[in-house]
Coordinates of C-alpha atoms in Angstrom, one line a residue:
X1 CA 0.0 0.0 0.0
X2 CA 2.8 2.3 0.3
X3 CA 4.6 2.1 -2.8
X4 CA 1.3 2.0 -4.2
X5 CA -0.1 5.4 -3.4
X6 CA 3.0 7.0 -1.4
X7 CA 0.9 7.6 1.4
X8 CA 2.7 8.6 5.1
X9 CA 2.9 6.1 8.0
X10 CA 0.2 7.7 10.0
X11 CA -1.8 7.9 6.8
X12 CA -2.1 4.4 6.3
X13 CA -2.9 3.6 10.5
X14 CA -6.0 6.4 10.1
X15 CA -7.6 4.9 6.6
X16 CA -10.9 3.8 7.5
X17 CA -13.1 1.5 5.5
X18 CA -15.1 3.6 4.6
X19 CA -12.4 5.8 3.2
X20 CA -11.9 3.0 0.3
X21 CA -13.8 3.1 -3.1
X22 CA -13.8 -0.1 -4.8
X23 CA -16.4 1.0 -7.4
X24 CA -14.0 4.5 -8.4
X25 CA -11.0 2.6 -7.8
X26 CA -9.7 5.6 -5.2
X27 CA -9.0 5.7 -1.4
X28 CA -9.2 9.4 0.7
X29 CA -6.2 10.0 2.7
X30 CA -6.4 12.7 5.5
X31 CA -3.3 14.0 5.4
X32 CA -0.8 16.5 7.6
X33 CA -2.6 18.9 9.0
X34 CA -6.6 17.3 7.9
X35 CA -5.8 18.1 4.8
X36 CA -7.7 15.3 2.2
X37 CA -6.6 13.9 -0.8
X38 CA -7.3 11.4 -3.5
X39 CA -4.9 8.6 -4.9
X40 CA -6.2 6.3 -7.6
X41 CA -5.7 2.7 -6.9
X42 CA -4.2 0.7 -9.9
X43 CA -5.8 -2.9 -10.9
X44 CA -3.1 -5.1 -8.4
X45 CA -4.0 -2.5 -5.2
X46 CA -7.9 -2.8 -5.9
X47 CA -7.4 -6.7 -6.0
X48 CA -5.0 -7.0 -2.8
X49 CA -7.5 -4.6 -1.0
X50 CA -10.4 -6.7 -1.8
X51 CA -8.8 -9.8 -0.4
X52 CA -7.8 -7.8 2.7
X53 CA -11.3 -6.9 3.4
X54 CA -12.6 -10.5 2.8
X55 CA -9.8 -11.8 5.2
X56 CA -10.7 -8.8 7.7
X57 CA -14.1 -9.8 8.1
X58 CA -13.0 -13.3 8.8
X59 CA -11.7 -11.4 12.5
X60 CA -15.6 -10.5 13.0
X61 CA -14.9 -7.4 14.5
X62 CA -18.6 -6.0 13.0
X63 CA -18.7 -2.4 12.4
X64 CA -17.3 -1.5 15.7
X65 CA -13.7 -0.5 14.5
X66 CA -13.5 1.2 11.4
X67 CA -10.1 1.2 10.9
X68 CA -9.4 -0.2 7.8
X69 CA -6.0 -2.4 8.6
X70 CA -6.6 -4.3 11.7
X71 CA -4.1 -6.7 14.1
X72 CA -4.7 -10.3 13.8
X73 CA -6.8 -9.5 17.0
X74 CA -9.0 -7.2 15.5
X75 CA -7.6 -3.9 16.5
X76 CA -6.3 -1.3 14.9
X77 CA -2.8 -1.0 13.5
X78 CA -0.3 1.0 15.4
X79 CA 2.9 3.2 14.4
X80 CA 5.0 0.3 15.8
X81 CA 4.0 -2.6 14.1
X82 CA 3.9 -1.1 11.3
X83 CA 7.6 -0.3 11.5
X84 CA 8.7 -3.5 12.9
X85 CA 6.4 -5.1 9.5
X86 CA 8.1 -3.1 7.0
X87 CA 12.0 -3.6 8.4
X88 CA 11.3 -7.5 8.9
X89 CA 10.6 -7.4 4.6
X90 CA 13.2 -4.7 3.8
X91 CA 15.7 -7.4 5.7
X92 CA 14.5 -10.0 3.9
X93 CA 15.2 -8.6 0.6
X94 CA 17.6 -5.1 1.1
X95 CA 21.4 -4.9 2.8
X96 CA 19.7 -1.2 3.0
X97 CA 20.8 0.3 6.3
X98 CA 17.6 2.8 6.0
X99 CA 14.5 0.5 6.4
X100 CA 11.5 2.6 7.6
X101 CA 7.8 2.9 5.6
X102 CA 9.3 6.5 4.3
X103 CA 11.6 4.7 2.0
X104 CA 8.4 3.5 0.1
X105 CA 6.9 7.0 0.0
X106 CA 10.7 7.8 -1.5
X107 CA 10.8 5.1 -4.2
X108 CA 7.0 5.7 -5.3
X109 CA 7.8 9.7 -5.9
X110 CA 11.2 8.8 -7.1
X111 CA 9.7 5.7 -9.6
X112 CA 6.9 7.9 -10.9
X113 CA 9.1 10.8 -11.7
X114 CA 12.0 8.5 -13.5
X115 CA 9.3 7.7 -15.8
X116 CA 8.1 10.9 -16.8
X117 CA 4.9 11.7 -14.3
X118 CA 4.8 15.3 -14.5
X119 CA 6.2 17.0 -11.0
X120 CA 2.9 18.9 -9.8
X121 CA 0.8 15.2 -10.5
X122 CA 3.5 13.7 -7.8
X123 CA 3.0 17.0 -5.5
X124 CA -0.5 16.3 -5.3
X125 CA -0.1 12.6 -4.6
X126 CA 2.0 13.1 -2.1
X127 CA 0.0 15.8 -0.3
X128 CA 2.6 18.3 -0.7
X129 CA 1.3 21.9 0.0
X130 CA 4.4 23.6 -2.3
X131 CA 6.6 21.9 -5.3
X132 CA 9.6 22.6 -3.1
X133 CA 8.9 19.4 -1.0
X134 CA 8.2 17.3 -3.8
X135 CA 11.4 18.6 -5.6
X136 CA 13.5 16.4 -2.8
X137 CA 12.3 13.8 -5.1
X138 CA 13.9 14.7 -9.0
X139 CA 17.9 14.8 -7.3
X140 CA 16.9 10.2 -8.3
X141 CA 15.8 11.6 -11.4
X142 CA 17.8 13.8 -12.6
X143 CA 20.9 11.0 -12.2
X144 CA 18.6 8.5 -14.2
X145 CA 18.3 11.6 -16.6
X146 CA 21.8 12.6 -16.8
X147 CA 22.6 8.4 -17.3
X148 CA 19.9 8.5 -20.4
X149 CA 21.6 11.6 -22.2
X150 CA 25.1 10.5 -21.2
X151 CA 24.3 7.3 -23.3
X152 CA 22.1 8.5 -26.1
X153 CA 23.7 11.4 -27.2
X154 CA 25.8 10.5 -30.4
X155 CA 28.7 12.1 -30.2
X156 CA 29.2 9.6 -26.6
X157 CA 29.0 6.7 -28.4
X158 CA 31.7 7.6 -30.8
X159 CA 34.1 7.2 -27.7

């Protein structure tokens, strides 16, 4: 769910149920400082969420917690074990020393900008109130940038 919508940490522990669209394929995020946005979910996300919910409901917790992503005793996720979940996977497949949920929110911005997602789209994604903090993001891509010129440009492949 991170790398799919580059949400925050504390974004994902608040998204309700209710906060889910199946039918629009989008999900409301109340961001820093209660400020909402949109994301689009893509066709993998809309299929992993609806085979959370049906596993959710298995924990018959009823309507009584909202909370969309639950602890296999039914309550709600917490900042955490949300940390410990993410650096027990990173291990698994990174030797990355930095293994927090904020790397995802990195690679999504960083992913979408390397292939070509205008920089305001990513802004609003993120939940960024000025370009400035999105622009953190385009030092990955202007590397992958400078590596695409470097190699295409004619007179470079001469040498």
């Amino acid at each position: 769910m991170f790398y799919a919508t580059g949400m925050r940490k504390a974004e994902l522990i608040g998204l309700k149920v209710s906060d889910v669209d199946l039918s629009s394929k989008v999900i409301k995020v109340l961001g820093k400082r209660n400020k909402e946005r949109i994301i689009p979910l893509m066709g993998d996300m809309v299929t992993s969420i609806v085979g959370y919910l049906k596993k959710r409901n298995e924990l018959n917790v009823g309507n009584e917690i909202d909370s969309l992503f639950l602890t296999k005793s039914g309550t709600k996720i917490y900042d955490s074990l949300v940390y410990r979940v993410i650096n027990l996977y990173f291990s698994t497949a990174s030797s990355k020393l930095k293994k927090s949920p904020h790397v995802l929110r990195h690679t999504f911005a960083t992913h979408l900008l390397n292939e070509g997602a205008d920089l305001n789209a990513v802004k609003e994604l993120l939940g960024h109130t000025s370009l400035a903090a999105t622009q953190v993001y385009t030092h990955n891509s202007m590397a992958k940038l400078k590596e695409v010129y470097g190699s295409s440009r004619p007179r470079n492949q001469q040498n």
